[in-house]
Structure formats: C-alpha cells, structure tokens
Short mmCIF file of C-alpha atoms in Angstrom, two decimals:
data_model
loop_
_atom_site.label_atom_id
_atom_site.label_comp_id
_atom_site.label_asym_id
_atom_site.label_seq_id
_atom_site.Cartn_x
_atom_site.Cartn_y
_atom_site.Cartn_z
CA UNK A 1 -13.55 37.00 -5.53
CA UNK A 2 -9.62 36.49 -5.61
CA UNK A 3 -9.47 36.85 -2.16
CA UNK A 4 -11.85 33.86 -2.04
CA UNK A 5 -10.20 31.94 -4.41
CA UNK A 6 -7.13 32.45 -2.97
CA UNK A 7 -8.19 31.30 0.52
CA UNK A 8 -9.74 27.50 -1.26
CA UNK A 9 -6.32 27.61 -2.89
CA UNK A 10 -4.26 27.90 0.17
CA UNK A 11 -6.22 25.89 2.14
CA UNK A 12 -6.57 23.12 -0.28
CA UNK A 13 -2.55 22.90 -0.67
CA UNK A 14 -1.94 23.22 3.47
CA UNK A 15 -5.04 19.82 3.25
CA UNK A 16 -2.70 18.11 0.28
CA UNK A 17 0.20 18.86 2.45
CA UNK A 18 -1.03 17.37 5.69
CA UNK A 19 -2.39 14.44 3.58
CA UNK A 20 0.93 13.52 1.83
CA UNK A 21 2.64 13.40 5.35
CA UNK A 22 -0.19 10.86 6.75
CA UNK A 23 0.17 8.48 3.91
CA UNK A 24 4.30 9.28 4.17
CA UNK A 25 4.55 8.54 7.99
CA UNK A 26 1.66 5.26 7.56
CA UNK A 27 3.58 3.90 4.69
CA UNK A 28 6.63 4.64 6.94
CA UNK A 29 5.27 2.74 9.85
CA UNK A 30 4.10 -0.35 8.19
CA UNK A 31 7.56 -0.51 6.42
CA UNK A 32 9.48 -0.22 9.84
CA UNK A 33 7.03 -3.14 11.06
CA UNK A 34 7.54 -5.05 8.68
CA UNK A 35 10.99 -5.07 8.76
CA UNK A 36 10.84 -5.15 12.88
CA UNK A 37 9.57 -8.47 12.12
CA UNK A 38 11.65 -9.89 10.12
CA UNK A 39 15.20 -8.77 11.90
CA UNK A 40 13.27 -10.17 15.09
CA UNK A 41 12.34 -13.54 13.16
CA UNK A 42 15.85 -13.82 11.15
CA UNK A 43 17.99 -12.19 14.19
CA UNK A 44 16.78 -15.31 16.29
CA UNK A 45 17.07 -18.22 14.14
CA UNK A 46 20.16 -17.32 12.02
CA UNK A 47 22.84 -16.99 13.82
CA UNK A 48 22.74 -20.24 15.39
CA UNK A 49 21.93 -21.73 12.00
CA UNK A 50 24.55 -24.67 10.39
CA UNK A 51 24.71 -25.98 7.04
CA UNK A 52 23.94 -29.90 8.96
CA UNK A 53 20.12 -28.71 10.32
CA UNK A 54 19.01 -28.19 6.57
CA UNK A 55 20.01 -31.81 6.00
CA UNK A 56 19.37 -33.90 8.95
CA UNK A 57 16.67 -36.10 10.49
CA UNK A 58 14.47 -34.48 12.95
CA UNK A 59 14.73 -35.97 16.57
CA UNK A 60 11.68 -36.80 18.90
CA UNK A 61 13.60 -36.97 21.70
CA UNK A 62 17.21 -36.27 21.39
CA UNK A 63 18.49 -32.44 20.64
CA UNK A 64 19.90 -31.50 17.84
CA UNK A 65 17.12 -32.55 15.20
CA UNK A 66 17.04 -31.39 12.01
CA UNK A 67 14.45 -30.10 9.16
CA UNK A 68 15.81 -31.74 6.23
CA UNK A 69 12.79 -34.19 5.06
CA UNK A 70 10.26 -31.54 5.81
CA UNK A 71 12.03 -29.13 3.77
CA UNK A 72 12.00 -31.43 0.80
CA UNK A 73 8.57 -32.00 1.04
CA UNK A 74 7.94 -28.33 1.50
CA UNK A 75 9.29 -27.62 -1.98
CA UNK A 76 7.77 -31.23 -2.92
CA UNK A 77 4.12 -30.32 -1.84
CA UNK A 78 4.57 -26.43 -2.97
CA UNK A 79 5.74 -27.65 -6.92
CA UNK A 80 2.81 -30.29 -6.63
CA UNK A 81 0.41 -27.31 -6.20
CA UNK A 82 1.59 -24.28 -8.38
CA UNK A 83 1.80 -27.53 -11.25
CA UNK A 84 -1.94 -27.62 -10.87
CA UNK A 85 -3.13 -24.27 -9.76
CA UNK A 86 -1.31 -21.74 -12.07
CA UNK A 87 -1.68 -23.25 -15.24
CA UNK A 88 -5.76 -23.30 -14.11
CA UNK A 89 -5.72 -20.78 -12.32
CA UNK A 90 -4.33 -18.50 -14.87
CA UNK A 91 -6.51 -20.21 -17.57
CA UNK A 92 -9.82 -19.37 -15.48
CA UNK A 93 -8.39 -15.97 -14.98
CA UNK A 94 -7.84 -14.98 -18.97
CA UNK A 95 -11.33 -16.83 -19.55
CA UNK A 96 -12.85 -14.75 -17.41
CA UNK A 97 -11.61 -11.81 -18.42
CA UNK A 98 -11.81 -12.43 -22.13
CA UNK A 99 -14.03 -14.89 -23.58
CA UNK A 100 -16.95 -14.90 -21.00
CA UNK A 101 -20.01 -13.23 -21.90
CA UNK A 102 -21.21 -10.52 -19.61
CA UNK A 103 -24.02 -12.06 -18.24
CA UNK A 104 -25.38 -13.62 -14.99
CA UNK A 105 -23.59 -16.69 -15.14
CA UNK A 106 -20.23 -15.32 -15.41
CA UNK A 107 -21.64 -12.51 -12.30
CA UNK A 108 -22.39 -15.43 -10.27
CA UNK A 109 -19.24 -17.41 -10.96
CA UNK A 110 -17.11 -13.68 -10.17
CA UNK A 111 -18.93 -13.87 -7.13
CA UNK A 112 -18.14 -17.77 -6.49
CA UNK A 113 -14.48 -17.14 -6.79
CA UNK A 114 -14.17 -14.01 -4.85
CA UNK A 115 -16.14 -15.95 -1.48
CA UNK A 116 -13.60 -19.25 -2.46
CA UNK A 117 -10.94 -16.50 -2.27
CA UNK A 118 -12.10 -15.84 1.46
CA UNK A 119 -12.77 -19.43 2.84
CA UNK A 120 -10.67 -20.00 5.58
CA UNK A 121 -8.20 -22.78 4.48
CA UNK A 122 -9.22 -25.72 7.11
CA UNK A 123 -12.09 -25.66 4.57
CA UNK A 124 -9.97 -27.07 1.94
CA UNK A 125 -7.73 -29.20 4.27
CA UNK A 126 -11.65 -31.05 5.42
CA UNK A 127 -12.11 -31.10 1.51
CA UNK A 128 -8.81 -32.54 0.88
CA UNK A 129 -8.83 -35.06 3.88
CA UNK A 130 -12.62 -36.29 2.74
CA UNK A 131 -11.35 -36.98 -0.56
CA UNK A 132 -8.20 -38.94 -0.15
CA UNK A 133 -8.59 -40.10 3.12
CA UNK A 134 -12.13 -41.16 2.95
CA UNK A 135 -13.13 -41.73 -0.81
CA UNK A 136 -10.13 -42.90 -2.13
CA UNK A 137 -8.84 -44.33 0.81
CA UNK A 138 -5.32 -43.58 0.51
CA UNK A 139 -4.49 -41.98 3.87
CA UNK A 140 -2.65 -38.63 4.68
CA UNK A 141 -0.18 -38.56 1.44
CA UNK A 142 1.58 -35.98 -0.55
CA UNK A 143 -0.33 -36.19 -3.44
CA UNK A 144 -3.35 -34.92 -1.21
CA UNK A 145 -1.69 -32.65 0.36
CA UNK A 146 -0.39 -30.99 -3.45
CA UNK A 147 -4.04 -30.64 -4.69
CA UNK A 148 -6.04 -29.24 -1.48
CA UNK A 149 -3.59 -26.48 -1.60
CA UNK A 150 -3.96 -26.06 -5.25
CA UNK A 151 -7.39 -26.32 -4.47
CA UNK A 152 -6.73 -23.12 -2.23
CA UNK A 153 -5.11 -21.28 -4.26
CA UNK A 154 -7.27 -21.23 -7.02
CA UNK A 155 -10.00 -18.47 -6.59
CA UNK A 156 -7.10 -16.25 -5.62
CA UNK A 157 -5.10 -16.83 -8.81
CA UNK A 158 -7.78 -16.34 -10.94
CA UNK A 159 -9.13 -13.47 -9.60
CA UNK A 160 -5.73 -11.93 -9.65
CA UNK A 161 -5.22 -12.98 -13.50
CA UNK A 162 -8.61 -11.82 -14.58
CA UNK A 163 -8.09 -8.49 -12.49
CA UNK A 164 -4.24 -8.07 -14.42
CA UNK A 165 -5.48 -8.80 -17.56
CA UNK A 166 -8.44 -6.45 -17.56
CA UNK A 167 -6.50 -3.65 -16.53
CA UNK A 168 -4.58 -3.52 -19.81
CA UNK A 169 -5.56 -0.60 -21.81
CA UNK A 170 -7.85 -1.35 -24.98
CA UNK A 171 -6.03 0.62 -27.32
CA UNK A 172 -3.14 -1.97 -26.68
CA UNK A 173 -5.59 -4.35 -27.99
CA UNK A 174 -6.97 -2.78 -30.79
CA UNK A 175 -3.65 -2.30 -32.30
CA UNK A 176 -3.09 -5.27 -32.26
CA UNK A 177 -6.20 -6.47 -34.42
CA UNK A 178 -5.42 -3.51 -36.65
CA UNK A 179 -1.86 -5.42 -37.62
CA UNK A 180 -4.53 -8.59 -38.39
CA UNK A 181 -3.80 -10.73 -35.50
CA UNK A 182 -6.06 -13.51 -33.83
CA UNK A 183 -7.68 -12.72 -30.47
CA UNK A 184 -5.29 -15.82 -29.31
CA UNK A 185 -2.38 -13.84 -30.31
CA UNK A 186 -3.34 -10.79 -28.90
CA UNK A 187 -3.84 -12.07 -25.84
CA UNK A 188 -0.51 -14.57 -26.07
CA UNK A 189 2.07 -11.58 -27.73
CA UNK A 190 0.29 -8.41 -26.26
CA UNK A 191 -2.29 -8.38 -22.94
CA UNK A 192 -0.03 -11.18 -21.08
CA UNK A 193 3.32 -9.64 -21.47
CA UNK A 194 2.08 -6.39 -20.26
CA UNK A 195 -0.40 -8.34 -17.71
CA UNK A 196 2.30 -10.61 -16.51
CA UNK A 197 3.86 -8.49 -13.59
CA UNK A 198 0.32 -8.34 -11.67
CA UNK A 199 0.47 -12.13 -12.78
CA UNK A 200 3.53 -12.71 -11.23
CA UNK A 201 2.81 -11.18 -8.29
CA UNK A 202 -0.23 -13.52 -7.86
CA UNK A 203 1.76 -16.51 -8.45
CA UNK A 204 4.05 -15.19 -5.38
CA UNK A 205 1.48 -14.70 -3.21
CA UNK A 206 0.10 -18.00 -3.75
CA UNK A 207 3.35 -19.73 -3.41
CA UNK A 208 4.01 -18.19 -0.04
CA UNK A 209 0.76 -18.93 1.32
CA UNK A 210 0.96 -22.40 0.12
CA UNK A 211 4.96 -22.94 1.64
CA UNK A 212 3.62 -21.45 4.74
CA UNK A 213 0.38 -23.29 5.26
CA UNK A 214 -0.12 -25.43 8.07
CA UNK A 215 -4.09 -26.26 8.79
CA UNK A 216 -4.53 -28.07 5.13
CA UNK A 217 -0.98 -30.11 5.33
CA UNK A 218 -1.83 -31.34 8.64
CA UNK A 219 -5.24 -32.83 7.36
CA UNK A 220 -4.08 -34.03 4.31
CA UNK A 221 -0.56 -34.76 4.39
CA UNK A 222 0.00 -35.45 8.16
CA UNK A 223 2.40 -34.63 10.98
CA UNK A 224 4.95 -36.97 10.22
CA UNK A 225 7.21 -37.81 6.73
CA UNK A 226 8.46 -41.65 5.82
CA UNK A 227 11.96 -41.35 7.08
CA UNK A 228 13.82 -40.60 4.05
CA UNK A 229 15.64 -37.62 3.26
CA UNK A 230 14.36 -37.61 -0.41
CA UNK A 231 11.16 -39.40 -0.74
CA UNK A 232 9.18 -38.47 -4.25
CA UNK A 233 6.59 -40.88 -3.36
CA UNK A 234 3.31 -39.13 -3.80
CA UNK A 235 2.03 -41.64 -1.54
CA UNK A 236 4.13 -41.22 1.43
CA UNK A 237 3.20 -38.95 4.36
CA UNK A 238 4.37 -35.42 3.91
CA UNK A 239 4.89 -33.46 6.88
CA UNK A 240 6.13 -30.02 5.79
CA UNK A 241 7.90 -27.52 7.42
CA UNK A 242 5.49 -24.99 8.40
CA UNK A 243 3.81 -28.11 10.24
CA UNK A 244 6.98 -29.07 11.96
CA UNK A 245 7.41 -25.66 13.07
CA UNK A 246 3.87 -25.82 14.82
CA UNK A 247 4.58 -29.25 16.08
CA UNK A 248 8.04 -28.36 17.97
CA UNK A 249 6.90 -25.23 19.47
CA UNK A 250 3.47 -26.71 21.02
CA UNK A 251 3.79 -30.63 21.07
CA UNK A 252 7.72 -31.25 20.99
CA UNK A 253 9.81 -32.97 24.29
CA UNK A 254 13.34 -32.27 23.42
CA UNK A 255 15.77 -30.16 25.02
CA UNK A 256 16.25 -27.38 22.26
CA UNK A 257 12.56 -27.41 21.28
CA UNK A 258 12.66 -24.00 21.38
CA UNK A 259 15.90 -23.63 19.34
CA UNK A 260 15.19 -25.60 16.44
CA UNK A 261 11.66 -23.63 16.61
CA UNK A 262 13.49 -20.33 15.88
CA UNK A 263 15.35 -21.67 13.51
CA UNK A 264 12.90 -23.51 11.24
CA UNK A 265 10.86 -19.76 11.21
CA UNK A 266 14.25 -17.91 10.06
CA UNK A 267 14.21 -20.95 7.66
CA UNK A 268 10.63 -20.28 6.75
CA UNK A 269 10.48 -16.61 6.21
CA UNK A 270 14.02 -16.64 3.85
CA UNK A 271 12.29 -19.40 1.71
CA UNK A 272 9.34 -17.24 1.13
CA UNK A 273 11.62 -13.76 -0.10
CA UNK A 274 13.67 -16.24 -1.49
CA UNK A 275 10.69 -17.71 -3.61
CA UNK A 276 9.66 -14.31 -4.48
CA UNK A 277 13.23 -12.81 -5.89
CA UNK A 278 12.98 -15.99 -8.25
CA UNK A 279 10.03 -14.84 -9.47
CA UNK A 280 10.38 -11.41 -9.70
CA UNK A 281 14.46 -11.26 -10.81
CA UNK A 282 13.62 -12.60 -14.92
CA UNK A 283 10.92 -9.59 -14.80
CA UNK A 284 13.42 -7.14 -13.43
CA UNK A 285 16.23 -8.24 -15.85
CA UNK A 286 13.51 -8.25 -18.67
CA UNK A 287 12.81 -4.37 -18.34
CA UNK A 288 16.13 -4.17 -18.03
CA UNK A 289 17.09 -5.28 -20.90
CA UNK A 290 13.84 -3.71 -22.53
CA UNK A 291 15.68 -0.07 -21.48
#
C-alpha cells in the first residue's frame, strides 16, 4: 500500500515537474517573440528617426515627408472614441454585472456583446461610412471616424468591465452593506477600486486597437487630412497614422517610401506602450503608496 502510494506520489511530482518546465519554456518563447518583434520594428525605424518627421507635412512625391497631421489626428480620433466608449462602455459593463436581472434578456444581450466583441472591424467602418457618409451626408470626417471606433470598442469594454467587476469577492461587498452603505456606494468606494486594474487593462487594450486601426479610419475618416498641422475640425478628413502607414508601404511613389514606412511603425508601436504606461503608472504609484 505505501509502496503504491509512493509510486502516484513520485510520479505525480516528476508530471508537475515536466509541466512547470512546458508552461516555463512557452511563456519563455512567447516573451522572446514578442520582444523579437519589437527590437526588429523599433531597431528599423528609430535610429533614423528626427525630431522634424513628427512635425512635418507628408510628401506625395518629394522625400522626406513627414507624419505630423496624421499623428494629431491619431490622438484626435483615439480621444474622440475612448470620450464615448469608456464612459458607456464601462456603464454597460457595471449594469450588467450588477443591476441586471438574471434572466433571458440579459443571457441574450451577454451573448450580443460577446459576438459584437468578435465582428471583424470593416463591419463597423461599413456601419460608420453608411451613417455619415450616406445618411447624414457629411463625407469621410473625423467625427465619423471617432464614433465607428467607439462603436468598436464597445462590446469589448463592457465585457471586460462586467467580467472585472464580477470577479470581486462578495464578502467585499457585504461588508460594505454591513457599515450601511448604498449599493451605489458600494459599487463607487468598494467593487471599482478593487475592479479597476482589470478595468484599466480593458481601457488599454481598446486604446491600442483603436490607435492602430486602419480598415474603419479608411471608411470613415479617409486617406487624406485637410492640410493643417492642427486641425480640430470634426468635420475635416482625418487620415490617421496607422492609415498612412498602409498607404506609403503599398500605394506611395516617393523615393524613401520605404523609410518613412519603418519609421511611422517604430512611431506606431512606442505610441501604443507609451499609451499603456500612462495608464497603468497612477495604478502602480497607487499600490505604492497603498504599501
């Protein structure tokens, strides 16, 4: 019988063993790709980078374009849509998670948001460019492109929010009724604080996906911007820079296509980890300070 025992014992530690160093050496892997890509992304654009191509005109036919109107409406287009989608989105989430009823209705609309969460995002763009283009008539504008990807990302938000908030623990919850507070102020001075790093990270996946989108801005907001370097016309034509980088590396005729190519995507991926320490740093320095 100990023999036995032993033998499941041993064999079940050499199985934990072998396990640990699969999930050590996969996690290992994706890390080193991960990174691969980025010193191949950043190693190409950067060090050929000047202070001048983050402020200039492009150029259709002359080299030595630059990116600075797209990358103002980048950040134009991206503010536009986390204005309307994470003050929704997070509102849908909470709803969901706390004042719906568990019944078929609020199945079905779970169900709704996880397929909208899946759509590919040409969807939207069509939406987007039927809406503004066609109904309202107002062309390929800013403001369009700002709500289609809001529109996006939505579902994504919400089902991120309703997932964060539902994986705080009840007891947190029902120590807070027992001090006599509202079910708004549990939610507001208990669940979202300890909710709000899941949040958080949901906000900076959205953001990235939206800075980096290219099939909705080129429906709704067009391939081209009106010529100024700081145009807050919501009106105006808003190519971004995640469009420009498409448009130089397939459709472009200048010399150093190819050039200003790698470095809009070294320009592109530092925005994005950029975007994400900003979001990120005021948690990290709140549990900090919470030590």
């Amino acid at each position: 019988m100990n023999f036995t025992r032993t033998r499941h014992t041993a064999r079940s530690q050499r199985n934990n063993k072998m396990a640990t160093i699969a999930f050590y050496t996969l996690g290992a892997l994706v890390m080193l790709l991960i990174f691969w890509l980025l010193f191949t992304i950043l190693s190409k654009g950067l060090p050929s980078l000047r202070p001048d191509f983050l402020i200039k005109q492009p150029e259709e036919i002359d080299p030595g374009g630059g990116i600075g109107p797209v990358l103002f409406n980048s950040f134009y287009i991206l503010f536009i849509s986390l204005l309307i989608s994470i003050p929704i989105g997070i509102g849908a989430g909470i709803y969901m998670a706390e004042y719906a009823p568990d019944n078929r209705f609020t199945g079905a609309l779970r169900i709704c948001v996880e397929s909208l969460s899946s759509v590919p995002s040409i969807v939207f763009g069509l939406l987007g460019l039927a809406i503004f283009a066609e109904y309202f008539n107002v062309g390929l504008t800013i403001l369009g492109g700002g709500v289609s990807l809001a529109l996006l990302n939505l579902p994504m938000l919400a089902r991120v929010t309703e997932e964060a908030v539902r994986a705080v623990p009840g007891e947190i919850r029902e120590a807070g009724y027992a001090l006599g507070m509202t079910k708004f102020h549990v939610i507001r001075k208990v669940v979202l604080p300890v909710a709000m790093p899941a949040i958080v990270t949901g906000v900076c996946l959205v953001a990235g996906r939206a800075f980096g989108e290219s099939a909705v801005i080129i429906l709704t907001a067009g391939l081209s911007t009106s010529g100024e370097m700081w145009d807050f016309n919501l009106f105006s034509p808003g190519e971004t820079l995640a469009v420009h980088l498409w448009y130089v590396q397939s459709e472009a005729i200048v010399e150093d296509a190819r050039q200003i190519a790698d470095k809009s995507a070294a320009v592109l991926v530092f925005v994005v980890l950029l975007i994400n320490f900003m979001f990120r740093f005021p948690l990290w320095l709140g549990r900090r300070r919470g030590r």
